Amino acid sequence: EVQLVESGGGLVQPGGSLRLSCEASGFTFSSFEMNWVRQAPGKGLEWVSYIGSSGGTVYYADSLKGRFTISRDNAKNSLYLQMNNLRAEDTAVYYCATSSPMDSDALDNWGQGTMVTVSS
Amino acid sequence: QSVLTQPPSASGTPGQRVTISCSGSTSNIGSHTVNWYQQLPGTAPKLLIYSDDQRPSGVPDRFSGSKSGTSASLAISGLQSEDEADYYCAAWSDSQNVVFGGGTKLTVL
């Protein structure tokens, strides 16, 4: 069974940094493309970032303007999101999700999410 | 303001057929496949439809997707109370990112 477990969320002050992790199990992590998607309280889904299976290809939402960095460690079956210079508008639940092997644009397995709150 | 446009709400009675629209542009829906997600209250999203009209294993055939030009639709037939959820469309964009619709809250009356 595919399992994705996010961690690392919490309360951080504006301008601060946070590193989210997503631990994967139940599938060959190194073969799958991965994504981060976020959802602000009471709002819709917003795609954040994508990383290829080897980590060589990454994409980001235009709105992030270089503040976030996605990475992965296939030896540890883990995905990461380094978030710097955090703003109040980054407050959201952050989900990690696999790209479907049938259609890489489709996100077919999701974690339960980790909450990030940016506030002073 | 979301890149893809969905109606904020939809409703129907049990057994009815409901459709949810998703409008985009030539740089997203017009040139890439559309995916649909269902998010039940308090849970993570679930992939409902991929590649415009394909259902992942386990998704009932009451759910169907279609696309024409720069618009897509999700249809739910034989509406059931457990279908009450938020539904999101999404597509890849020529600017190398995934764009989502704002979501449609479906109420089963």
JSON list of C-alpha atoms in Angstrom, two decimals:
[
{"chain": "A", "resi": 1, "resn": "GLU", "atom": "CA", "xyz": [0.00, 0.00, 0.00]},
{"chain": "A", "resi": 2, "resn": "VAL", "atom": "CA", "xyz": [1.32, 3.41, -0.97]},
{"chain": "A", "resi": 3, "resn": "GLN", "atom": "CA", "xyz": [1.94, 5.63, 2.04]},
{"chain": "A", "resi": 4, "resn": "LEU", "atom": "CA", "xyz": [3.09, 9.22, 2.11]},
{"chain": "A", "resi": 5, "resn": "VAL", "atom": "CA", "xyz": [3.69, 10.83, 5.47]},
{"chain": "A", "resi": 6, "resn": "GLU", "atom": "CA", "xyz": [4.50, 14.53, 5.68]},
{"chain": "A", "resi": 7, "resn": "SER", "atom": "CA", "xyz": [6.21, 16.14, 8.64]},
{"chain": "A", "resi": 8, "resn": "GLY", "atom": "CA", "xyz": [8.02, 19.31, 9.59]},
{"chain": "A", "resi": 9, "resn": "GLY", "atom": "CA", "xyz": [5.13, 21.72, 9.69]},
{"chain": "A", "resi": 10, "resn": "GLY", "atom": "CA", "xyz": [4.55, 24.12, 12.54]},
{"chain": "A", "resi": 11, "resn": "LEU", "atom": "CA", "xyz": [4.45, 27.76, 13.56]},
{"chain": "A", "resi": 12, "resn": "VAL", "atom": "CA", "xyz": [7.12, 30.03, 12.13]},
{"chain": "A", "resi": 13, "resn": "GLN", "atom": "CA", "xyz": [7.59, 33.78, 12.16]},
{"chain": "A", "resi": 14, "resn": "PRO", "atom": "CA", "xyz": [7.44, 35.85, 8.97]},
{"chain": "A", "resi": 15, "resn": "GLY", "atom": "CA", "xyz": [10.84, 35.77, 7.29]},
{"chain": "A", "resi": 16, "resn": "GLY", "atom": "CA", "xyz": [11.69, 32.43, 8.84]},
{"chain": "A", "resi": 17, "resn": "SER", "atom": "CA", "xyz": [12.46, 29.09, 7.27]},
{"chain": "A", "resi": 18, "resn": "LEU", "atom": "CA", "xyz": [11.04, 25.61, 7.49]},
{"chain": "A", "resi": 19, "resn": "ARG", "atom": "CA", "xyz": [11.90, 22.27, 5.90]},
{"chain": "A", "resi": 20, "resn": "LEU", "atom": "CA", "xyz": [9.10, 19.85, 5.17]},
{"chain": "A", "resi": 21, "resn": "SER", "atom": "CA", "xyz": [9.67, 16.14, 4.69]},
{"chain": "A", "resi": 22, "resn": "CYS", "atom": "CA", "xyz": [7.60, 13.44, 3.05]},
{"chain": "A", "resi": 23, "resn": "GLU", "atom": "CA", "xyz": [8.48, 9.84, 3.81]},
{"chain": "A", "resi": 24, "resn": "ALA", "atom": "CA", "xyz": [7.30, 7.34, 1.22]},
{"chain": "A", "resi": 25, "resn": "SER", "atom": "CA", "xyz": [6.65, 3.62, 1.56]},
{"chain": "A", "resi": 26, "resn": "GLY", "atom": "CA", "xyz": [4.85, 0.84, -0.26]},
{"chain": "A", "resi": 27, "resn": "PHE", "atom": "CA", "xyz": [6.27, 1.62, -3.69]},
{"chain": "A", "resi": 28, "resn": "THR", "atom": "CA", "xyz": [9.57, 2.13, -5.51]},
{"chain": "A", "resi": 29, "resn": "PHE", "atom": "CA", "xyz": [10.08, 5.76, -4.59]},
{"chain": "A", "resi": 30, "resn": "SER", "atom": "CA", "xyz": [13.03, 6.27, -6.92]},
{"chain": "A", "resi": 31, "resn": "SER", "atom": "CA", "xyz": [10.85, 5.51, -9.94]},
{"chain": "A", "resi": 32, "resn": "PHE", "atom": "CA", "xyz": [8.19, 8.11, -9.22]},
{"chain": "A", "resi": 33, "resn": "GLU", "atom": "CA", "xyz": [7.96, 11.81, -9.92]},
{"chain": "A", "resi": 34, "resn": "MET", "atom": "CA", "xyz": [6.79, 13.80, -6.92]},
{"chain": "A", "resi": 35, "resn": "ASN", "atom": "CA", "xyz": [4.96, 17.02, -6.15]},
{"chain": "A", "resi": 36, "resn": "TRP", "atom": "CA", "xyz": [4.07, 19.41, -3.35]},
{"chain": "A", "resi": 37, "resn": "VAL", "atom": "CA", "xyz": [0.60, 20.97, -3.29]},
{"chain": "A", "resi": 38, "resn": "ARG", "atom": "CA", "xyz": [-0.73, 23.36, -0.66]},
{"chain": "A", "resi": 39, "resn": "GLN", "atom": "CA", "xyz": [-4.12, 24.48, 0.55]},
{"chain": "A", "resi": 40, "resn": "ALA", "atom": "CA", "xyz": [-4.63, 27.64, 2.57]},
{"chain": "A", "resi": 41, "resn": "PRO", "atom": "CA", "xyz": [-7.32, 27.47, 5.25]},
{"chain": "A", "resi": 42, "resn": "GLY", "atom": "CA", "xyz": [-10.75, 27.46, 3.61]},
{"chain": "A", "resi": 43, "resn": "LYS", "atom": "CA", "xyz": [-9.21, 27.88, 0.16]},
{"chain": "A", "resi": 44, "resn": "GLY", "atom": "CA", "xyz": [-8.56, 25.76, -2.91]},
{"chain": "A", "resi": 45, "resn": "LEU", "atom": "CA", "xyz": [-5.61, 23.67, -3.98]},
{"chain": "A", "resi": 46, "resn": "GLU", "atom": "CA", "xyz": [-2.42, 25.32, -5.21]},
{"chain": "A", "resi": 47, "resn": "TRP", "atom": "CA", "xyz": [0.37, 23.36, -6.85]},
{"chain": "A", "resi": 48, "resn": "VAL", "atom": "CA", "xyz": [3.77, 24.26, -5.42]},
{"chain": "A", "resi": 49, "resn": "SER", "atom": "CA", "xyz": [6.49, 22.20, -7.04]},
{"chain": "A", "resi": 50, "resn": "TYR", "atom": "CA", "xyz": [7.48, 19.09, -9.02]},
{"chain": "A", "resi": 51, "resn": "ILE", "atom": "CA", "xyz": [10.60, 16.96, -9.06]},
{"chain": "A", "resi": 52, "resn": "GLY", "atom": "CA", "xyz": [11.56, 14.21, -11.48]},
{"chain": "A", "resi": 53, "resn": "SER", "atom": "CA", "xyz": [12.34, 10.71, -10.33]},
{"chain": "A", "resi": 54, "resn": "SER", "atom": "CA", "xyz": [16.11, 11.28, -10.28]},
{"chain": "A", "resi": 55, "resn": "GLY", "atom": "CA", "xyz": [15.84, 14.83, -9.00]},
{"chain": "A", "resi": 56, "resn": "GLY", "atom": "CA", "xyz": [17.30, 16.29, -12.17]},
{"chain": "A", "resi": 57, "resn": "THR", "atom": "CA", "xyz": [14.18, 18.14, -13.24]},
{"chain": "A", "resi": 58, "resn": "VAL", "atom": "CA", "xyz": [12.33, 20.56, -10.99]},
{"chain": "A", "resi": 59, "resn": "TYR", "atom": "CA", "xyz": [9.52, 23.03, -11.55]},
{"chain": "A", "resi": 60, "resn": "TYR", "atom": "CA", "xyz": [7.99, 25.63, -9.27]},
{"chain": "A", "resi": 61, "resn": "ALA", "atom": "CA", "xyz": [4.87, 27.75, -9.14]},
{"chain": "A", "resi": 62, "resn": "ASP", "atom": "CA", "xyz": [5.61, 31.22, -10.48]},
{"chain": "A", "resi": 63, "resn": "SER", "atom": "CA", "xyz": [4.31, 32.80, -7.28]},
{"chain": "A", "resi": 64, "resn": "LEU", "atom": "CA", "xyz": [7.09, 31.31, -5.16]},
{"chain": "A", "resi": 65, "resn": "LYS", "atom": "CA", "xyz": [9.79, 33.43, -6.80]},
{"chain": "A", "resi": 66, "resn": "GLY", "atom": "CA", "xyz": [12.74, 31.32, -5.73]},
{"chain": "A", "resi": 67, "resn": "ARG", "atom": "CA", "xyz": [11.88, 31.09, -2.03]},
{"chain": "A", "resi": 68, "resn": "PHE", "atom": "CA", "xyz": [11.15, 27.33, -2.07]},
{"chain": "A", "resi": 69, "resn": "THR", "atom": "CA", "xyz": [13.44, 24.46, -3.05]},
{"chain": "A", "resi": 70, "resn": "ILE", "atom": "CA", "xyz": [12.27, 20.92, -3.72]},
{"chain": "A", "resi": 71, "resn": "SER", "atom": "CA", "xyz": [14.65, 17.99, -3.35]},
{"chain": "A", "resi": 72, "resn": "ARG", "atom": "CA", "xyz": [14.63, 14.25, -2.75]},
{"chain": "A", "resi": 73, "resn": "ASP", "atom": "CA", "xyz": [16.80, 11.50, -1.33]},
{"chain": "A", "resi": 74, "resn": "ASN", "atom": "CA", "xyz": [15.94, 8.26, -3.09]},
{"chain": "A", "resi": 75, "resn": "ALA", "atom": "CA", "xyz": [18.13, 6.28, -0.71]},
{"chain": "A", "resi": 76, "resn": "LYS", "atom": "CA", "xyz": [15.94, 7.48, 2.16]},
{"chain": "A", "resi": 77, "resn": "ASN", "atom": "CA", "xyz": [12.64, 7.31, 0.25]},
{"chain": "A", "resi": 78, "resn": "SER", "atom": "CA", "xyz": [12.10, 10.94, 1.14]},
{"chain": "A", "resi": 79, "resn": "LEU", "atom": "CA", "xyz": [10.95, 14.15, -0.49]},
{"chain": "A", "resi": 80, "resn": "TYR", "atom": "CA", "xyz": [11.71, 17.59, 0.91]},
{"chain": "A", "resi": 81, "resn": "LEU", "atom": "CA", "xyz": [10.57, 21.17, 0.59]},
{"chain": "A", "resi": 82, "resn": "GLN", "atom": "CA", "xyz": [12.86, 23.88, 1.91]},
{"chain": "A", "resi": 83, "resn": "MET", "atom": "CA", "xyz": [10.86, 27.06, 2.47]},
{"chain": "A", "resi": 84, "resn": "ASN", "atom": "CA", "xyz": [12.68, 30.34, 3.09]},
{"chain": "A", "resi": 85, "resn": "ASN", "atom": "CA", "xyz": [11.58, 33.92, 3.73]},
{"chain": "A", "resi": 86, "resn": "LEU", "atom": "CA", "xyz": [8.14, 32.69, 4.69]},
{"chain": "A", "resi": 87, "resn": "ARG", "atom": "CA", "xyz": [5.16, 35.01, 4.47]},
{"chain": "A", "resi": 88, "resn": "ALA", "atom": "CA", "xyz": [1.70, 34.98, 6.02]},
{"chain": "A", "resi": 89, "resn": "GLU", "atom": "CA", "xyz": [0.26, 33.91, 2.67]},
{"chain": "A", "resi": 90, "resn": "ASP", "atom": "CA", "xyz": [2.32, 30.71, 2.83]},
{"chain": "A", "resi": 91, "resn": "THR", "atom": "CA", "xyz": [0.11, 29.52, 5.69]},
{"chain": "A", "resi": 92, "resn": "ALA", "atom": "CA", "xyz": [-1.44, 26.30, 4.43]},
{"chain": "A", "resi": 93, "resn": "VAL", "atom": "CA", "xyz": [-1.62, 22.55, 4.66]},
{"chain": "A", "resi": 94, "resn": "TYR", "atom": "CA", "xyz": [1.18, 21.15, 2.53]},
{"chain": "A", "resi": 95, "resn": "TYR", "atom": "CA", "xyz": [0.62, 17.82, 0.79]},
{"chain": "A", "resi": 96, "resn": "CYS", "atom": "CA", "xyz": [3.12, 15.65, -1.01]},
{"chain": "A", "resi": 97, "resn": "ALA", "atom": "CA", "xyz": [1.76, 13.63, -3.92]},
{"chain": "A", "resi": 98, "resn": "THR", "atom": "CA", "xyz": [3.02, 11.16, -6.50]},
{"chain": "A", "resi": 99, "resn": "SER", "atom": "CA", "xyz": [2.69, 11.74, -10.22]},
{"chain": "A", "resi": 100, "resn": "SER", "atom": "CA", "xyz": [0.74, 8.96, -11.86]},
{"chain": "A", "resi": 101, "resn": "PRO", "atom": "CA", "xyz": [2.76, 6.68, -14.13]},
{"chain": "A", "resi": 102, "resn": "MET", "atom": "CA", "xyz": [-0.27, 6.75, -16.46]},
{"chain": "A", "resi": 103, "resn": "ASP", "atom": "CA", "xyz": [-0.21, 10.53, -16.76]},
{"chain": "A", "resi": 104, "resn": "SER", "atom": "CA", "xyz": [2.53, 12.45, -15.01]},
{"chain": "A", "resi": 105, "resn": "ASP", "atom": "CA", "xyz": [0.31, 15.53, -14.70]},
{"chain": "A", "resi": 106, "resn": "ALA", "atom": "CA", "xyz": [-2.11, 13.55, -12.53]},
{"chain": "A", "resi": 107, "resn": "LEU", "atom": "CA", "xyz": [-1.40, 13.30, -8.80]},
{"chain": "A", "resi": 108, "resn": "ASP", "atom": "CA", "xyz": [-2.58, 9.86, -7.80]},
{"chain": "A", "resi": 109, "resn": "ASN", "atom": "CA", "xyz": [-1.42, 9.35, -4.22]},
{"chain": "A", "resi": 110, "resn": "TRP", "atom": "CA", "xyz": [-1.50, 11.99, -1.52]},
{"chain": "A", "resi": 111, "resn": "GLY", "atom": "CA", "xyz": [-0.25, 12.24, 2.02]},
{"chain": "A", "resi": 112, "resn": "GLN", "atom": "CA", "xyz": [-2.38, 13.50, 4.88]},
{"chain": "A", "resi": 113, "resn": "GLY", "atom": "CA", "xyz": [-0.67, 16.89, 4.85]},
{"chain": "A", "resi": 114, "resn": "THR", "atom": "CA", "xyz": [1.30, 18.97, 7.33]},
{"chain": "A", "resi": 115, "resn": "MET", "atom": "CA", "xyz": [0.17, 22.39, 8.53]},
{"chain": "A", "resi": 116, "resn": "VAL", "atom": "CA", "xyz": [2.43, 25.40, 8.20]},
{"chain": "A", "resi": 117, "resn": "THR", "atom": "CA", "xyz": [1.44, 28.58, 10.01]},
{"chain": "A", "resi": 118, "resn": "VAL", "atom": "CA", "xyz": [3.37, 31.77, 9.38]},
{"chain": "A", "resi": 119, "resn": "SER", "atom": "CA", "xyz": [2.58, 34.30, 12.07]},
{"chain": "A", "resi": 120, "resn": "SER", "atom": "CA", "xyz": [4.26, 36.56, 14.58]},
{"chain": "B", "resi": 1, "resn": "GLN", "atom": "CA", "xyz": [-8.05, 34.21, -8.89]},
{"chain": "B", "resi": 2, "resn": "SER", "atom": "CA", "xyz": [-7.50, 30.69, -10.22]},
{"chain": "B", "resi": 3, "resn": "VAL", "atom": "CA", "xyz": [-6.18, 30.07, -13.72]},
{"chain": "B", "resi": 4, "resn": "LEU", "atom": "CA", "xyz": [-8.92, 27.51, -14.42]},
{"chain": "B", "resi": 5, "resn": "THR", "atom": "CA", "xyz": [-12.50, 28.66, -13.86]},
{"chain": "B", "resi": 6, "resn": "GLN", "atom": "CA", "xyz": [-15.05, 26.49, -12.08]},
{"chain": "B", "resi": 7, "resn": "PRO", "atom": "CA", "xyz": [-18.44, 27.37, -10.65]},
{"chain": "B", "resi": 8, "resn": "PRO", "atom": "CA", "xyz": [-18.10, 27.80, -6.88]},
{"chain": "B", "resi": 9, "resn": "SER", "atom": "CA", "xyz": [-21.06, 25.58, -6.14]},
{"chain": "B", "resi": 10, "resn": "ALA", "atom": "CA", "xyz": [-23.29, 22.90, -7.60]},
{"chain": "B", "resi": 11, "resn": "SER", "atom": "CA", "xyz": [-26.11, 20.84, -6.20]},
{"chain": "B", "resi": 12, "resn": "GLY", "atom": "CA", "xyz": [-28.42, 17.97, -6.98]},
{"chain": "B", "resi": 13, "resn": "THR", "atom": "CA", "xyz": [-30.74, 15.47, -5.41]},
{"chain": "B", "resi": 14, "resn": "PRO", "atom": "CA", "xyz": [-29.94, 11.79, -4.94]},
{"chain": "B", "resi": 15, "resn": "GLY", "atom": "CA", "xyz": [-30.08, 9.91, -8.23]},
{"chain": "B", "resi": 16, "resn": "GLN", "atom": "CA", "xyz": [-29.69, 13.03, -10.36]},
{"chain": "B", "resi": 17, "resn": "ARG", "atom": "CA", "xyz": [-26.92, 13.75, -12.85]},
{"chain": "B", "resi": 18, "resn": "VAL", "atom": "CA", "xyz": [-24.73, 16.74, -12.12]},
{"chain": "B", "resi": 19, "resn": "THR", "atom": "CA", "xyz": [-22.03, 18.34, -14.26]},
{"chain": "B", "resi": 20, "resn": "ILE", "atom": "CA", "xyz": [-19.21, 20.63, -13.19]},
{"chain": "B", "resi": 21, "resn": "SER", "atom": "CA", "xyz": [-17.46, 22.76, -15.77]},
{"chain": "B", "resi": 22, "resn": "CYS", "atom": "CA", "xyz": [-13.85, 23.85, -15.97]},
{"chain": "B", "resi": 23, "resn": "SER", "atom": "CA", "xyz": [-12.73, 26.57, -18.34]},
{"chain": "B", "resi": 24, "resn": "GLY", "atom": "CA", "xyz": [-9.15, 27.32, -19.27]},
{"chain": "B", "resi": 25, "resn": "SER", "atom": "CA", "xyz": [-7.10, 28.50, -22.22]},
{"chain": "B", "resi": 26, "resn": "THR", "atom": "CA", "xyz": [-4.99, 27.25, -25.09]},
{"chain": "B", "resi": 27, "resn": "SER", "atom": "CA", "xyz": [-1.92, 27.20, -22.83]},
{"chain": "B", "resi": 28, "resn": "ASN", "atom": "CA", "xyz": [-3.40, 24.73, -20.38]},
{"chain": "B", "resi": 29, "resn": "ILE", "atom": "CA", "xyz": [-6.57, 22.75, -21.14]},
{"chain": "B", "resi": 30, "resn": "GLY", "atom": "CA", "xyz": [-6.29, 23.46, -24.84]},
{"chain": "B", "resi": 31, "resn": "SER", "atom": "CA", "xyz": [-2.94, 21.70, -25.10]},
{"chain": "B", "resi": 32, "resn": "HIS", "atom": "CA", "xyz": [-2.74, 19.38, -22.07]},
{"chain": "B", "resi": 33, "resn": "THR", "atom": "CA", "xyz": [-4.89, 16.75, -20.43]},
{"chain": "B", "resi": 34, "resn": "VAL", "atom": "CA", "xyz": [-7.28, 17.54, -17.61]},
{"chain": "B", "resi": 35, "resn": "ASN", "atom": "CA", "xyz": [-7.43, 15.82, -14.24]},
{"chain": "B", "resi": 36, "resn": "TRP", "atom": "CA", "xyz": [-10.16, 15.97, -11.63]},
{"chain": "B", "resi": 37, "resn": "TYR", "atom": "CA", "xyz": [-9.85, 15.60, -7.87]},
{"chain": "B", "resi": 38, "resn": "GLN", "atom": "CA", "xyz": [-12.41, 14.96, -5.17]},
{"chain": "B", "resi": 39, "resn": "GLN", "atom": "CA", "xyz": [-11.81, 16.28, -1.67]},
{"chain": "B", "resi": 40, "resn": "LEU", "atom": "CA", "xyz": [-14.13, 15.04, 1.04]},
{"chain": "B", "resi": 41, "resn": "PRO", "atom": "CA", "xyz": [-14.43, 17.24, 4.12]},
{"chain": "B", "resi": 42, "resn": "GLY", "atom": "CA", "xyz": [-11.31, 17.12, 6.27]},
{"chain": "B", "resi": 43, "resn": "THR", "atom": "CA", "xyz": [-9.40, 14.76, 4.00]},
{"chain": "B", "resi": 44, "resn": "ALA", "atom": "CA", "xyz": [-6.66, 14.88, 1.38]},
{"chain": "B", "resi": 45, "resn": "PRO", "atom": "CA", "xyz": [-7.65, 15.18, -2.27]},
{"chain": "B", "resi": 46, "resn": "LYS", "atom": "CA", "xyz": [-8.21, 12.03, -4.31]},
{"chain": "B", "resi": 47, "resn": "LEU", "atom": "CA", "xyz": [-7.61, 11.60, -8.02]},
{"chain": "B", "resi": 48, "resn": "LEU", "atom": "CA", "xyz": [-10.98, 11.04, -9.67]},
{"chain": "B", "resi": 49, "resn": "ILE", "atom": "CA", "xyz": [-10.33, 11.40, -13.41]},
{"chain": "B", "resi": 50, "resn": "TYR", "atom": "CA", "xyz": [-7.03, 11.59, -15.30]},
{"chain": "B", "resi": 51, "resn": "SER", "atom": "CA", "xyz": [-6.12, 12.19, -18.92]},
{"chain": "B", "resi": 52, "resn": "ASP", "atom": "CA", "xyz": [-9.44, 13.96, -19.57]},
{"chain": "B", "resi": 53, "resn": "ASP", "atom": "CA", "xyz": [-11.68, 10.90, -19.25]},
{"chain": "B", "resi": 54, "resn": "GLN", "atom": "CA", "xyz": [-9.88, 8.01, -17.55]},
{"chain": "B", "resi": 55, "resn": "ARG", "atom": "CA", "xyz": [-10.92, 6.62, -14.18]},
{"chain": "B", "resi": 56, "resn": "PRO", "atom": "CA", "xyz": [-8.31, 5.26, -11.76]},
{"chain": "B", "resi": 57, "resn": "SER", "atom": "CA", "xyz": [-8.96, 1.82, -10.41]},
{"chain": "B", "resi": 58, "resn": "GLY", "atom": "CA", "xyz": [-11.67, 1.92, -7.76]},
{"chain": "B", "resi": 59, "resn": "VAL", "atom": "CA", "xyz": [-13.45, 5.04, -8.97]},
{"chain": "B", "resi": 60, "resn": "PRO", "atom": "CA", "xyz": [-17.09, 4.22, -9.76]},
{"chain": "B", "resi": 61, "resn": "ASP", "atom": "CA", "xyz": [-18.21, 4.57, -13.37]},
{"chain": "B", "resi": 62, "resn": "ARG", "atom": "CA", "xyz": [-20.78, 7.10, -12.16]},
{"chain": "B", "resi": 63, "resn": "PHE", "atom": "CA", "xyz": [-17.95, 9.60, -12.54]},
{"chain": "B", "resi": 64, "resn": "SER", "atom": "CA", "xyz": [-16.95, 10.62, -16.05]},
{"chain": "B", "resi": 65, "resn": "GLY", "atom": "CA", "xyz": [-14.86, 13.33, -17.64]},
{"chain": "B", "resi": 66, "resn": "SER", "atom": "CA", "xyz": [-14.83, 15.02, -21.01]},
{"chain": "B", "resi": 67, "resn": "LYS", "atom": "CA", "xyz": [-12.98, 17.80, -22.75]},
{"chain": "B", "resi": 68, "resn": "SER", "atom": "CA", "xyz": [-13.60, 20.02, -25.74]},
{"chain": "B", "resi": 69, "resn": "GLY", "atom": "CA", "xyz": [-11.22, 22.74, -26.81]},
{"chain": "B", "resi": 70, "resn": "THR", "atom": "CA", "xyz": [-10.31, 24.80, -23.76]},
{"chain": "B", "resi": 71, "resn": "SER", "atom": "CA", "xyz": [-13.07, 23.49, -21.52]},
{"chain": "B", "resi": 72, "resn": "ALA", "atom": "CA", "xyz": [-13.63, 20.31, -19.59]},
{"chain": "B", "resi": 73, "resn": "SER", "atom": "CA", "xyz": [-16.48, 18.80, -17.61]},
{"chain": "B", "resi": 74, "resn": "LEU", "atom": "CA", "xyz": [-16.95, 16.33, -14.81]},
{"chain": "B", "resi": 75, "resn": "ALA", "atom": "CA", "xyz": [-20.26, 14.46, -14.75]},
{"chain": "B", "resi": 76, "resn": "ILE", "atom": "CA", "xyz": [-21.62, 12.55, -11.81]},
{"chain": "B", "resi": 77, "resn": "SER", "atom": "CA", "xyz": [-24.60, 10.35, -12.49]},
{"chain": "B", "resi": 78, "resn": "GLY", "atom": "CA", "xyz": [-26.76, 8.60, -9.92]},
{"chain": "B", "resi": 79, "resn": "LEU", "atom": "CA", "xyz": [-25.78, 11.20, -7.34]},
{"chain": "B", "resi": 80, "resn": "GLN", "atom": "CA", "xyz": [-25.25, 9.83, -3.84]},
{"chain": "B", "resi": 81, "resn": "SER", "atom": "CA", "xyz": [-24.96, 11.54, -0.48]},
{"chain": "B", "resi": 82, "resn": "GLU", "atom": "CA", "xyz": [-21.33, 10.47, -0.18]},
{"chain": "B", "resi": 83, "resn": "ASP", "atom": "CA", "xyz": [-20.51, 12.47, -3.31]},
{"chain": "B", "resi": 84, "resn": "GLU", "atom": "CA", "xyz": [-20.87, 15.67, -1.30]},
{"chain": "B", "resi": 85, "resn": "ALA", "atom": "CA", "xyz": [-17.38, 17.13, -1.54]},
{"chain": "B", "resi": 86, "resn": "ASP", "atom": "CA", "xyz": [-15.20, 19.74, -3.21]},
{"chain": "B", "resi": 87, "resn": "TYR", "atom": "CA", "xyz": [-14.15, 19.01, -6.79]},
{"chain": "B", "resi": 88, "resn": "TYR", "atom": "CA", "xyz": [-11.13, 20.49, -8.51]},
{"chain": "B", "resi": 89, "resn": "CYS", "atom": "CA", "xyz": [-9.97, 20.42, -12.10]},
{"chain": "B", "resi": 90, "resn": "ALA", "atom": "CA", "xyz": [-6.30, 20.74, -12.95]},
{"chain": "B", "resi": 91, "resn": "ALA", "atom": "CA", "xyz": [-4.05, 20.75, -15.98]},
{"chain": "B", "resi": 92, "resn": "TRP", "atom": "CA", "xyz": [-0.43, 21.23, -16.91]},
{"chain": "B", "resi": 93, "resn": "SER", "atom": "CA", "xyz": [0.40, 24.64, -18.30]},
{"chain": "B", "resi": 94, "resn": "ASP", "atom": "CA", "xyz": [2.83, 25.69, -21.05]},
{"chain": "B", "resi": 95, "resn": "SER", "atom": "CA", "xyz": [4.62, 27.75, -18.38]},
{"chain": "B", "resi": 96, "resn": "GLN", "atom": "CA", "xyz": [5.80, 24.51, -16.77]},
{"chain": "B", "resi": 97, "resn": "ASN", "atom": "CA", "xyz": [3.44, 24.33, -13.85]},
{"chain": "B", "resi": 98, "resn": "VAL", "atom": "CA", "xyz": [0.19, 22.72, -12.79]},
{"chain": "B", "resi": 99, "resn": "VAL", "atom": "CA", "xyz": [-2.82, 24.99, -12.62]},
{"chain": "B", "resi": 100, "resn": "PHE", "atom": "CA", "xyz": [-5.93, 24.24, -10.58]},
{"chain": "B", "resi": 101, "resn": "GLY", "atom": "CA", "xyz": [-9.47, 25.46, -10.74]},
{"chain": "B", "resi": 102, "resn": "GLY", "atom": "CA", "xyz": [-10.86, 27.25, -7.72]},
{"chain": "B", "resi": 103, "resn": "GLY", "atom": "CA", "xyz": [-12.96, 24.25, -6.78]},
{"chain": "B", "resi": 104, "resn": "THR", "atom": "CA", "xyz": [-16.65, 23.48, -6.83]},
{"chain": "B", "resi": 105, "resn": "LYS", "atom": "CA", "xyz": [-18.52, 22.60, -3.67]},
{"chain": "B", "resi": 106, "resn": "LEU", "atom": "CA", "xyz": [-21.09, 19.94, -4.47]},
{"chain": "B", "resi": 107, "resn": "THR", "atom": "CA", "xyz": [-24.11, 19.72, -2.20]},
{"chain": "B", "resi": 108, "resn": "VAL", "atom": "CA", "xyz": [-26.44, 16.73, -2.27]},
{"chain": "B", "resi": 109, "resn": "LEU", "atom": "CA", "xyz": [-29.86, 18.05, -1.31]}
]
